[in-house]
Structures are given as C-alpha cells and as structure tokens.
mmCIF file of C-alpha atoms and ligand atoms in Angstrom:
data_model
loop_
_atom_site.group_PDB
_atom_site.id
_atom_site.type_symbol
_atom_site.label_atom_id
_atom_site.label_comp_id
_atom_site.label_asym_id
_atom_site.label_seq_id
_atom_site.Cartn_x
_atom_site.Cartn_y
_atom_site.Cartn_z
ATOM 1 C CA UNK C 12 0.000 0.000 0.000
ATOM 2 C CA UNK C 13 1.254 3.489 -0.846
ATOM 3 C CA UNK C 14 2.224 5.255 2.451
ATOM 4 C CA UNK C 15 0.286 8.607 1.053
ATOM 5 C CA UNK C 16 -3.174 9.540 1.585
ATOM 6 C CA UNK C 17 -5.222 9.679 -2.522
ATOM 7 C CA UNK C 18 -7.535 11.873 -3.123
ATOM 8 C CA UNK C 19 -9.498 10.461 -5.424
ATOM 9 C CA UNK C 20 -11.030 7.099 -6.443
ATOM 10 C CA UNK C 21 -11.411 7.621 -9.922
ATOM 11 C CA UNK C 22 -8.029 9.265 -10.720
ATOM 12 C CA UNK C 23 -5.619 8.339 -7.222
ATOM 13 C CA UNK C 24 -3.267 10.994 -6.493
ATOM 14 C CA UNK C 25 -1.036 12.155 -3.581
ATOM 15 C CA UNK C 26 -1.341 15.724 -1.997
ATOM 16 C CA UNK C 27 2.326 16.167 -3.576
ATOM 17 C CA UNK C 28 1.066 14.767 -6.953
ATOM 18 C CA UNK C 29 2.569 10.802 -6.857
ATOM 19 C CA UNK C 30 0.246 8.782 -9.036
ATOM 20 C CA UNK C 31 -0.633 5.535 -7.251
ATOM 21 C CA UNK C 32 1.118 2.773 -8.838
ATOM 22 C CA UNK C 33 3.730 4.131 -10.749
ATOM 23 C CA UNK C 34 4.039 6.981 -7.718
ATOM 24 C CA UNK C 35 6.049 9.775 -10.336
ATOM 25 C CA UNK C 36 4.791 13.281 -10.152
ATOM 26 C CA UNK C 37 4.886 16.101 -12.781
ATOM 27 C CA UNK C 38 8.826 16.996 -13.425
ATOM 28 C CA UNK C 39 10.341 13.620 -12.825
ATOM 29 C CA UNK C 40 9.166 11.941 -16.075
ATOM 30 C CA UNK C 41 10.677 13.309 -19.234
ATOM 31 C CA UNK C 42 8.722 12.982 -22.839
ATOM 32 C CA UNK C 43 10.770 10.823 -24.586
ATOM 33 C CA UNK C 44 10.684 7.298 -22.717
ATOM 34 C CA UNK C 45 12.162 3.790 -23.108
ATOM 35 C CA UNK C 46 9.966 0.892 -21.303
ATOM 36 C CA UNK C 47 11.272 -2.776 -20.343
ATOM 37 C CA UNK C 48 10.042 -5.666 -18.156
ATOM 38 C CA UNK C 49 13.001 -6.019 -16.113
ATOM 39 C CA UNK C 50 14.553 -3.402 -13.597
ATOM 40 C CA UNK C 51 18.525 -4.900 -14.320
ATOM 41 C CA UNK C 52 17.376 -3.933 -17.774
ATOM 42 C CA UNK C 53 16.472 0.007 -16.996
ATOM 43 C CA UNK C 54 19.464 0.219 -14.877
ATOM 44 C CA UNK C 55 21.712 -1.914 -17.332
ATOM 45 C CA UNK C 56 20.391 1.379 -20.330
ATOM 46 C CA UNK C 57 20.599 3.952 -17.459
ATOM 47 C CA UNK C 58 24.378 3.409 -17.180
ATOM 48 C CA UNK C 59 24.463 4.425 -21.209
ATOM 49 C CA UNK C 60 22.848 8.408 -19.996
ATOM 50 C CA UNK C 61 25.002 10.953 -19.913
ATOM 51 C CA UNK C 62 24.102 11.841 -16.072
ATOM 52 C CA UNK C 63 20.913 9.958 -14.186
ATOM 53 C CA UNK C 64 19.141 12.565 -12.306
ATOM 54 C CA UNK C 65 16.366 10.654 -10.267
ATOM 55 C CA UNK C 66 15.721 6.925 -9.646
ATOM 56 C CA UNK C 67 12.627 5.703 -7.434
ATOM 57 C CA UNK C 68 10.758 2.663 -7.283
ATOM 58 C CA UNK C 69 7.369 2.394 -6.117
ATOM 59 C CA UNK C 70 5.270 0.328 -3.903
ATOM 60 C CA UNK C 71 3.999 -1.603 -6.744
ATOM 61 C CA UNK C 72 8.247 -2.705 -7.796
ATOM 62 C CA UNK C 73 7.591 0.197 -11.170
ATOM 63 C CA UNK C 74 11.531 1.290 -10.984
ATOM 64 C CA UNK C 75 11.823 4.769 -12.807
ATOM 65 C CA UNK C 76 14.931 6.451 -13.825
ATOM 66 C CA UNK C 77 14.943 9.784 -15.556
ATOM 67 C CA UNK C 78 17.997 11.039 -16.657
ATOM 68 C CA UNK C 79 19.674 13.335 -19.369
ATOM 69 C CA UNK C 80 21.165 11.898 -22.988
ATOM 70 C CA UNK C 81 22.367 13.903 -25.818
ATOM 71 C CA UNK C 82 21.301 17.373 -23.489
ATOM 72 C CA UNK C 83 17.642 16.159 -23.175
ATOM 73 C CA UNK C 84 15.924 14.232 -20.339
ATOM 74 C CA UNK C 85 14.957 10.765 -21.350
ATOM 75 C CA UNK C 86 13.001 8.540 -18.705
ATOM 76 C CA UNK C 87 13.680 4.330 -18.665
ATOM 77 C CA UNK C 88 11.100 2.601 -16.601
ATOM 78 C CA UNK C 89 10.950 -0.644 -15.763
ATOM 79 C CA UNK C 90 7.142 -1.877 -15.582
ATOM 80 C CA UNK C 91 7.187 -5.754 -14.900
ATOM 81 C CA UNK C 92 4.993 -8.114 -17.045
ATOM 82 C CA UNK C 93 1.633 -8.203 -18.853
ATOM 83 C CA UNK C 94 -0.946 -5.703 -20.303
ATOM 84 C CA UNK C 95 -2.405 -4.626 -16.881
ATOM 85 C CA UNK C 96 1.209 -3.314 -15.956
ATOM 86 C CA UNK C 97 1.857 -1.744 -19.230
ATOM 87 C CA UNK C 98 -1.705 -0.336 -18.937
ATOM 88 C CA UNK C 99 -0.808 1.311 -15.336
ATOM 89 C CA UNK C 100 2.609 2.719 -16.764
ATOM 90 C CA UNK C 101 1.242 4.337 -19.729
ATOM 91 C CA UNK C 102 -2.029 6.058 -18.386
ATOM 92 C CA UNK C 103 -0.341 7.218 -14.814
ATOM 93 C CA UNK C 104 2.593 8.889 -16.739
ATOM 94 C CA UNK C 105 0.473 10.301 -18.924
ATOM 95 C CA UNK C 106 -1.463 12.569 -15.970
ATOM 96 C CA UNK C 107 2.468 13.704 -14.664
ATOM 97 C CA UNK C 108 3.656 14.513 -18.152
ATOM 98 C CA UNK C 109 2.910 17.475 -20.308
ATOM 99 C CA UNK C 110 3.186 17.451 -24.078
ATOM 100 C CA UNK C 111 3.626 14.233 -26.690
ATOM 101 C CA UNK C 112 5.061 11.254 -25.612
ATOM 102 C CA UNK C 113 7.276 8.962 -27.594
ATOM 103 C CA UNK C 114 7.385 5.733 -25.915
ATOM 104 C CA UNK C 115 9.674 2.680 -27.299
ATOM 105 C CA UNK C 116 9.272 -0.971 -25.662
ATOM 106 C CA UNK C 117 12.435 -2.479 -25.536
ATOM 107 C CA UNK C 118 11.244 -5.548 -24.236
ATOM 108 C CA UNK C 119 12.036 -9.619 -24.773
ATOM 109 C CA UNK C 120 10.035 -12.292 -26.783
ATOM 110 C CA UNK C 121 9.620 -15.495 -28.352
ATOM 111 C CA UNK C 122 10.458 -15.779 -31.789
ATOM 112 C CA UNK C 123 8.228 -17.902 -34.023
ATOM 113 C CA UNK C 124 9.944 -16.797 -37.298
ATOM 114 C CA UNK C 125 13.500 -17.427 -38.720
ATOM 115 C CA UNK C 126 14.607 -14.854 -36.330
ATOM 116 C CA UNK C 127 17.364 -17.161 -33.539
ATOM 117 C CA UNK C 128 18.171 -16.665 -29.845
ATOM 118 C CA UNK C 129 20.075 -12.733 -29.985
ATOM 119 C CA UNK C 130 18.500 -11.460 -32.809
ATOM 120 C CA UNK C 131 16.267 -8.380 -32.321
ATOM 121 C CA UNK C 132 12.584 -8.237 -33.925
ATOM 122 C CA UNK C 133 10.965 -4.465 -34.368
ATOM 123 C CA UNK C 134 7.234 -4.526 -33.931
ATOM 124 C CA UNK C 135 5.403 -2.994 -37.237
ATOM 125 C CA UNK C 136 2.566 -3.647 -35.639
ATOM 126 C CA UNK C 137 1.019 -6.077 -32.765
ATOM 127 C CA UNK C 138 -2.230 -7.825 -32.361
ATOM 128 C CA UNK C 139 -3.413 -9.002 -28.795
ATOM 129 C CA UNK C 140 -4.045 -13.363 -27.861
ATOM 130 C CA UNK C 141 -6.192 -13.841 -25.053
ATOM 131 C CA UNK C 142 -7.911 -16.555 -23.346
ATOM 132 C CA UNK C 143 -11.198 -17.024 -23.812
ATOM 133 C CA UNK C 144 -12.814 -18.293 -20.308
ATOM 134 C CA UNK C 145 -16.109 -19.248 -21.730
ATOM 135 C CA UNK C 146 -14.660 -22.022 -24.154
ATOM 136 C CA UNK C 147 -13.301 -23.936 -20.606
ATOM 137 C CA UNK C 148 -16.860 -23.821 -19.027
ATOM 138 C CA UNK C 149 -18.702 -24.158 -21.712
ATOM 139 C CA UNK C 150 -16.796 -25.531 -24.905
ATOM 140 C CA UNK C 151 -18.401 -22.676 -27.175
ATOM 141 C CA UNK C 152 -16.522 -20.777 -29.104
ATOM 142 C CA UNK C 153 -12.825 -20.849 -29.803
ATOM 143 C CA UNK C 154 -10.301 -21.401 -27.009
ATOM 144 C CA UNK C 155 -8.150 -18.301 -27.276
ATOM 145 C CA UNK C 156 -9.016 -14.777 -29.688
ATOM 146 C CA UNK C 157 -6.952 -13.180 -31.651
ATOM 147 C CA UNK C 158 -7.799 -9.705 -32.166
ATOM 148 C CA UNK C 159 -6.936 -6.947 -34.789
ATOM 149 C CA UNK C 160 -3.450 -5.547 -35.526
ATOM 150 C CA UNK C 161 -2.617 -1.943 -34.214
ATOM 151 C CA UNK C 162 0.417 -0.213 -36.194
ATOM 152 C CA UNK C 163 3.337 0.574 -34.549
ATOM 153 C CA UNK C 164 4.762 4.330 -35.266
ATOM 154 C CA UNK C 165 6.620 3.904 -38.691
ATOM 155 C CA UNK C 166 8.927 6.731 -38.433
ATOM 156 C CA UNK C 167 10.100 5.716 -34.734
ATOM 157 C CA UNK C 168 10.317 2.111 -36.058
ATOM 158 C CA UNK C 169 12.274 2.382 -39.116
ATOM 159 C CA UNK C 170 14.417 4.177 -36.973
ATOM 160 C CA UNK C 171 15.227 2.034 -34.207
ATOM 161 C CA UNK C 172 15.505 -0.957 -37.072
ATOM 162 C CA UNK C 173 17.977 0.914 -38.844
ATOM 163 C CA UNK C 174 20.156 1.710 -35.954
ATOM 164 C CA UNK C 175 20.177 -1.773 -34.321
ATOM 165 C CA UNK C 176 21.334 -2.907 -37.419
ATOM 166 C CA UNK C 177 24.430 -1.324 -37.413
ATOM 167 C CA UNK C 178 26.297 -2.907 -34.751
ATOM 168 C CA UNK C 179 23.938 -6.234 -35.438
ATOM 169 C CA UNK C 180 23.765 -6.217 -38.925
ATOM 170 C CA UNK C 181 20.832 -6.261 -41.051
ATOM 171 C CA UNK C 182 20.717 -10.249 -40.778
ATOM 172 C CA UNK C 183 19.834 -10.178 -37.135
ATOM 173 C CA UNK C 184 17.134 -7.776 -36.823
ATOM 174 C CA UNK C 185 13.556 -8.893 -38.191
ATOM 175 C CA UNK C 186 10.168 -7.110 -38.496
ATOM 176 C CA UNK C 187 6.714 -8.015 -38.407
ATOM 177 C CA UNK C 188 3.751 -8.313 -36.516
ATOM 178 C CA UNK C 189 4.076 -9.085 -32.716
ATOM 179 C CA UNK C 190 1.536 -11.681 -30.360
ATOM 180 C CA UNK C 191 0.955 -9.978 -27.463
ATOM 181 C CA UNK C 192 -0.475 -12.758 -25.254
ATOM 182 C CA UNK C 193 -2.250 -12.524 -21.900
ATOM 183 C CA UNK C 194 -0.313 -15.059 -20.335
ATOM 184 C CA UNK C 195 3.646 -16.549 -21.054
ATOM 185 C CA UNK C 196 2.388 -19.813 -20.973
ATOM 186 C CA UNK C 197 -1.274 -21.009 -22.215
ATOM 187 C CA UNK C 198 -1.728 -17.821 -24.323
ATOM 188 C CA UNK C 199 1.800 -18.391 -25.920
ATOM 189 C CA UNK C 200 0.920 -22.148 -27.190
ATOM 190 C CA UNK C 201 3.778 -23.704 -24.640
ATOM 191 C CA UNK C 202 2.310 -26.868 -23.670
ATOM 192 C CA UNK C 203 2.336 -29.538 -20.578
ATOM 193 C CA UNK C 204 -0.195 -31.661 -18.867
ATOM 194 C CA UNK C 205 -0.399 -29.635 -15.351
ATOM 195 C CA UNK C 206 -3.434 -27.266 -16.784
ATOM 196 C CA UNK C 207 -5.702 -28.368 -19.770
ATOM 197 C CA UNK C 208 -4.907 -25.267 -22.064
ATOM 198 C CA UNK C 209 -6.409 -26.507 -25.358
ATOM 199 C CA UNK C 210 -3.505 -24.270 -27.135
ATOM 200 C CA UNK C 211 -1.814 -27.512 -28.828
ATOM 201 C CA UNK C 212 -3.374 -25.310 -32.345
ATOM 202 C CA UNK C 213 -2.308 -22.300 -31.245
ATOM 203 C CA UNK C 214 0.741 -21.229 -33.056
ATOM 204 C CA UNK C 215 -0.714 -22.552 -36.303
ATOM 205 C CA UNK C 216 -3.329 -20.251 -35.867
ATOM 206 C CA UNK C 217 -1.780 -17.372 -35.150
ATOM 207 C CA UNK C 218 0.136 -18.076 -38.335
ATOM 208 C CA UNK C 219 -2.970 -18.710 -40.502
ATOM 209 C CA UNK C 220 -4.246 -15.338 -39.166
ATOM 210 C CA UNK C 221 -1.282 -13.413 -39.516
ATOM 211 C CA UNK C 222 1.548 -14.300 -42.524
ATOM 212 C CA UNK C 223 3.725 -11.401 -40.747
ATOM 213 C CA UNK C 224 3.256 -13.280 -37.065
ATOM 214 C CA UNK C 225 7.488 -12.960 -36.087
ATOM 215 C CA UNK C 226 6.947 -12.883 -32.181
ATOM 216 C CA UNK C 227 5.159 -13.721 -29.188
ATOM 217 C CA UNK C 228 5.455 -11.350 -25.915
ATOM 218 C CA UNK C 229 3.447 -9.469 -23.686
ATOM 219 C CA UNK C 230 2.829 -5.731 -23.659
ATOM 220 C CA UNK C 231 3.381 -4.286 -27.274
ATOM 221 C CA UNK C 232 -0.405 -4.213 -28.211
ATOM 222 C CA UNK C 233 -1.081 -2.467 -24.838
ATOM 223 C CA UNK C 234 0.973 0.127 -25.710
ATOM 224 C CA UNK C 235 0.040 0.532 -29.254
ATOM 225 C CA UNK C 236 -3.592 0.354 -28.241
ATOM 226 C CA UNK C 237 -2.851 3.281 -26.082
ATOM 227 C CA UNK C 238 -0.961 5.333 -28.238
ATOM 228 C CA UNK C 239 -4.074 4.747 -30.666
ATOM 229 C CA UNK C 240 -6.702 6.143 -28.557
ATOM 230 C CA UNK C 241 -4.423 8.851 -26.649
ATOM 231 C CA UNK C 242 -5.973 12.211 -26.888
ATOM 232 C CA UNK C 243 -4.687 15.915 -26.430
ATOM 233 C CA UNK C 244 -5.496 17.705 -23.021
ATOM 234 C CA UNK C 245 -8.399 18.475 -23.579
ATOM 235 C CA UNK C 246 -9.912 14.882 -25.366
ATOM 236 C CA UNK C 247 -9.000 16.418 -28.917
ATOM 237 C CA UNK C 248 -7.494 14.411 -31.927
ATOM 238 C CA UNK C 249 -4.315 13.147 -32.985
ATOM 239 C CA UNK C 250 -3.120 11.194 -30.645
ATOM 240 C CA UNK C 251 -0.132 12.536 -28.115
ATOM 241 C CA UNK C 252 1.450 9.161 -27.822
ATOM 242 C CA UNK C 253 3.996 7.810 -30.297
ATOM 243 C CA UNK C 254 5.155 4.250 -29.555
ATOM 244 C CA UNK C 255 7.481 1.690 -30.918
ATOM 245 C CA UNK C 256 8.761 -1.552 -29.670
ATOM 246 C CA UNK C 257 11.924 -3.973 -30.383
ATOM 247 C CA UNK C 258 12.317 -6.694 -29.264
ATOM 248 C CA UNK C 259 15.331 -9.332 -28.122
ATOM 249 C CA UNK C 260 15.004 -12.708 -28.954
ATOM 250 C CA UNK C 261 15.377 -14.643 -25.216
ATOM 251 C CA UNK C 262 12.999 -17.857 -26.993
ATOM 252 C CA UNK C 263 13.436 -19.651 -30.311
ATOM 253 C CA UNK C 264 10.015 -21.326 -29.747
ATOM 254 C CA UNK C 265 10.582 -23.435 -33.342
ATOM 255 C CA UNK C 266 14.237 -24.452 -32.272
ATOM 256 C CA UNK C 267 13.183 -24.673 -28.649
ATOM 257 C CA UNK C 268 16.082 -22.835 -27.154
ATOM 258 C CA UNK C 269 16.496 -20.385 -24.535
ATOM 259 C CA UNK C 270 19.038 -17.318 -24.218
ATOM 260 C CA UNK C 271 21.828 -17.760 -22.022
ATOM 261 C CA UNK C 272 22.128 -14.885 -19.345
ATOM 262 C CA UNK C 273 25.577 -13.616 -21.022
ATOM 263 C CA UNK C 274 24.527 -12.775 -24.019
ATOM 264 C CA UNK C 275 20.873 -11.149 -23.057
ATOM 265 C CA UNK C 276 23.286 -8.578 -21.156
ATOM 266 C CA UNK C 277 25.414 -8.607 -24.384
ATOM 267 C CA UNK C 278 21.799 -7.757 -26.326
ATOM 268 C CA UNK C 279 21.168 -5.021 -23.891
ATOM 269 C CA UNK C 280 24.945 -3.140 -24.389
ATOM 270 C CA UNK C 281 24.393 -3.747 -28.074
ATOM 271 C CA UNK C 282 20.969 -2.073 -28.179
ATOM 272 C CA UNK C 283 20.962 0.542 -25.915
ATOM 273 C CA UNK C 284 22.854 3.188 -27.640
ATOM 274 C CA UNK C 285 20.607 2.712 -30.945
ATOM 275 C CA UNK C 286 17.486 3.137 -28.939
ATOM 276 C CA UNK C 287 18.311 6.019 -26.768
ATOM 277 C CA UNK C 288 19.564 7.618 -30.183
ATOM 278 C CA UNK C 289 16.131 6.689 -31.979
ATOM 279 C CA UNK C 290 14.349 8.750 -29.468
ATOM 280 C CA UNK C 291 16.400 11.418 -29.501
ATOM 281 C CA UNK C 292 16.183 11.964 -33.050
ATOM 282 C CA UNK C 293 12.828 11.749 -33.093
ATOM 283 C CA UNK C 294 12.108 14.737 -30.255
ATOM 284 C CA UNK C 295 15.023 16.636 -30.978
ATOM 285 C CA UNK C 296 14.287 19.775 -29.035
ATOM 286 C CA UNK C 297 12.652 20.433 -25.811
ATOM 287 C CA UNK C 298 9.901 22.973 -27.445
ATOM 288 C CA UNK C 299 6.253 22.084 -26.594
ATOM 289 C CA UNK C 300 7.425 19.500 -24.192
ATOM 290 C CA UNK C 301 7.094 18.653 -20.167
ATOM 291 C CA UNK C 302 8.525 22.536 -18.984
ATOM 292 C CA UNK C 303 11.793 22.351 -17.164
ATOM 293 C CA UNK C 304 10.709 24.850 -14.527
ATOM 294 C CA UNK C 305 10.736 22.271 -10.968
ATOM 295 C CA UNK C 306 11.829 18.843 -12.954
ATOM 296 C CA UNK C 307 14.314 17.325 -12.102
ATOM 297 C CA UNK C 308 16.373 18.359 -15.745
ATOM 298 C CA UNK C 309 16.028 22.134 -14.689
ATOM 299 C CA UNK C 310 19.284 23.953 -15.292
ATOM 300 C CA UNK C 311 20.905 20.406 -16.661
ATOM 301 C CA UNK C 312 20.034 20.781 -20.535
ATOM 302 C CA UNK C 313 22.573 23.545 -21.547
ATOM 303 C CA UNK C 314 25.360 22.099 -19.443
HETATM 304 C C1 LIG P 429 7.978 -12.795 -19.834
HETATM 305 O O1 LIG P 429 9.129 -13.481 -19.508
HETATM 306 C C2 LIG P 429 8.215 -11.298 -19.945
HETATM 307 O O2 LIG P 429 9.270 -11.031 -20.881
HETATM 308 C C3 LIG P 429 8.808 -10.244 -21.974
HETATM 309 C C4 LIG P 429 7.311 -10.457 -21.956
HETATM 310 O O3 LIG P 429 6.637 -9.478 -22.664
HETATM 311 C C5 LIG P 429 6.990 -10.572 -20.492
HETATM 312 O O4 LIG P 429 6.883 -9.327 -19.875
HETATM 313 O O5 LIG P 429 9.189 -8.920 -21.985
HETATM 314 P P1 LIG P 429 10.155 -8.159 -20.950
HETATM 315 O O6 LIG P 429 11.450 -8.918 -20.971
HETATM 316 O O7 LIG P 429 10.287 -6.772 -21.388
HETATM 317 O O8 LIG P 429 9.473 -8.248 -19.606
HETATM 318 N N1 LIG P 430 8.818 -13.267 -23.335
HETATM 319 C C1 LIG P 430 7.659 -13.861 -23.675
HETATM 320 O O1 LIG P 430 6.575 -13.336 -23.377
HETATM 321 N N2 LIG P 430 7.707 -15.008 -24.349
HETATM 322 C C2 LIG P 430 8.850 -15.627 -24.653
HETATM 323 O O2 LIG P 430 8.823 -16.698 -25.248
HETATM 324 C C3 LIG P 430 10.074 -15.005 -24.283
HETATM 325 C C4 LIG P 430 10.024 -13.808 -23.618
#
C-alpha cells in the first residue's frame, strides 16, 4: 500500500502529486521514454545516460529512472509483465507529463519466425491473444481470440531498425507483426499436462491469421492500443502518444532454445545506444514539451 493519503477514487493521487502505482509526479518523467520488463534492464540502459538525475521505485516494484542523454531528459522505466502493468505505466505517466510522448518498448520475446536466440525483432505492428474463459466452461466458441493488428509508429520504427542494425547487422534484426499474449504460458501455445490449455493449435493459428506473425510477448499491443486512442489535453485528436517496440530474442520457440544470461546482457549493451539515439532523433528539441521549470532536468540541458 502506498504510504500517502489519494484523493481520489477515480483518478488516485497524492497531496504532492505521486500517481498511485507508478508513484512519479509532474517533473520527474521526461517525454521521450524507453519501457522494459526487467529493472537490471532500466538500470543496465541507465548506465548508457550521460548523467541519471532521479531513480525511485514504487510500492507496486515500477523502478523509474529519468535522466539526461544527448542534453535532453529521457526517462527508462521498468514496468514488470503483462498488459495490466503496461496499462498502469502508460495512463499514470500520462497525468504527470505534459506534451507528446514517444514511448519505445524495448522488451524480450519469443520468436516464431526465422529470427534465432540474440536477434532483435521491431514490432510494425502487434495484435493481442487472449484466453477465452467461456470455451473452458462451456466448450463454445474458440479457445483463445486473436484480435486486430494496431500499427506501430513507422517513423520511430524504421528508426530504431535501422540503428540496431548497425552494430547487429541487417541479418539479425527482423520485423513483423508481434503476439501480445495474456499469459507466457497457455496464451503463448507452450504446452504440458499440469493445466488443460487446449492451445496444442495455437501457433498454427496465429500463423494462418497473420503471414507477418514474427513474435510472441506481452505488452506491445497495450501500448500501441494506447498510443491509438491517446488524446490531447483536452480529449482532442491526434493522438499525443507515439510508440514503438523492439524486441530481443530470449525464446526460439521453433528451435526450442532459450538465451543464455551472457549474451541477453550482451543484447542489452548492443541495443541501448541505438534506442536512446532513436528517441532522440525523433524529439530533438525540448519545445512544446514537459517545462523544465521544478523537474528534475532544470538547469541540466545547456550544461
Ligand atoms: C515474460 O518473460 C516477460 O518477458 C517479456 C514479456 O513481454 C513478459 O513481460 O518482456 P520483458 O522482458 O520486457 O518483460
Ligand atoms: N517473453 C515472452 O513473453 N515469451 C517468450 O517466449 C520469451 C520472452
């Protein structure tokens, strides 16, 4: 439980501003922000800022850490695993933080295309898997839905594809359509006789459905469903969230191998650079954005 009082039950906030999950307040989040599962992860792309300015993690184990790259604040956050905790991330920073948002996943998956264990796959798009509870009371219907693609943003994507393929090479870094699946296990096809997950058609399926299927995970459609229905301040059109995602290949679900600790950290030091740069490039100045007055990147930018 957060150790502040909220003042709301519809939209829970602290006297001194701390959302409740995420618990950042307005100056602490910058506009341009990279998003991963795992908190050695943030900190592992942290160490590639120029100077880290704040780090907190709250109740709920979000771990944020704002910092400045190329003179402009960038935040990494680490969020955990699944939808709900990409849903949290994205809709709590979006009450602290003024202006657009460009938000890149760099998250891990399982590949079901040619791509091996340390490749990287960029999302052009994902579509979301999920269980469907009334085919395991009832037997109606199918046992998991697939639903429609959303498209990831093609400028940010291109991007980030073109600068992990410099120190990758083109070879290791796919593109396609991402699974994101409501669960790592049943939702993802992976199969064993402790829970009766009818999923043993699964992958086949989410082939037949989608040619372009390269990966299976579990946040990009969250945050590209988001970023799709994201409105200005005041509810008005286009959207004010940009979002990308790559994606490092920890499972070859066809070869049915697994990535070995040293060379996801290997991924990571390979990666960061080229995804800190791809959001730089793409918000190149600090006009319109989150105001420096009271964040924590006042005074820092021109030093
Ligand atoms: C499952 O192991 C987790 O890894 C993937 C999935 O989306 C899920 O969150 O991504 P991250 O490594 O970014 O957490
Ligand atoms: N993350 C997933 O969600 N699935 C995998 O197979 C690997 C990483």
């Amino acid at each position: 439980m957060s150790e502040e009082q909220m003042n709301s039950a519809n939209k829970p906030i602290s006297a001194d501003g701390r959302t409740y999950h995420v618990e950042t307040k307005e100056g602490e989040m910058a506009n341009r922000i990279i998003t991963v599962g795992d908190a050695k992860r943030a900190r592992a792309l942290a160490q590639h800022m120029d100077k880290i300015l704040l780090e907190r993690e709250s109740h709920r184990g979000f771990v944020t850490i704002t910092g400045i790259y190329k003179k402009l604040p960038v935040t990494i956050i680490a969020i955990g695993m699944g939808p709900s905790m990409m849903d949290f991330f994205v809709r709590e920073t979006r009450m602290v933080v003024q202006g657009p948002l460009s938000i890149v996943r760099f998250g891990s998956c399982g590949s079901i295309c040619d791509a091996k264990i340390g490749d990287i796959i960029v999302a052009t798009g994902a579509f979301a898997i999920t269980r469907n509870y009334r085919f395991f009371s009832h037997q109606e219907e199918k046992p998991y839905i697939l639903w429609p693609a959303v498209a990831s943003d093609d400028k940010l994507t291109r991007s980030i594809a073109s600068k992990i393929a410099q120190p990758l090479g083109t070879d290791h870094v796919f593109a396609g359509l991402v699974g994101n699946a409501d669960s790592f296990y049943g939702s993802q096809g992976r199969t064993g006789s402790d829970f009766y997950d009818a999923n043993d058609a699964l992958l086949d399926s989410v082939h037949d459905s989608y040619s372009d299927a390269v990966a299976l995970e579990m946040e990009c459609h969250m945050l590209l469903h988001l970023a799709q229905v994201s409105t200005g301040p005041d509810g008005s059109l286009p959207p004010s969230i940009r979002a990308a995602c790559a994606l490092m290949v920890y499972a070859d679900r066809q070869g049915n191998k697994f990535i070995s600790p040293e060379t996801s950290k290997r991924m990571v030091e390979v990666a960061a650079r080229a995804v800190l740069d791809a959001l730089v490039e793409d918000m190149p100045s600090q006009e319109g954005l989150h105001p420096a007055a009271g964040s924590v990147w006042e005074g820092e930018l021109d030093a």
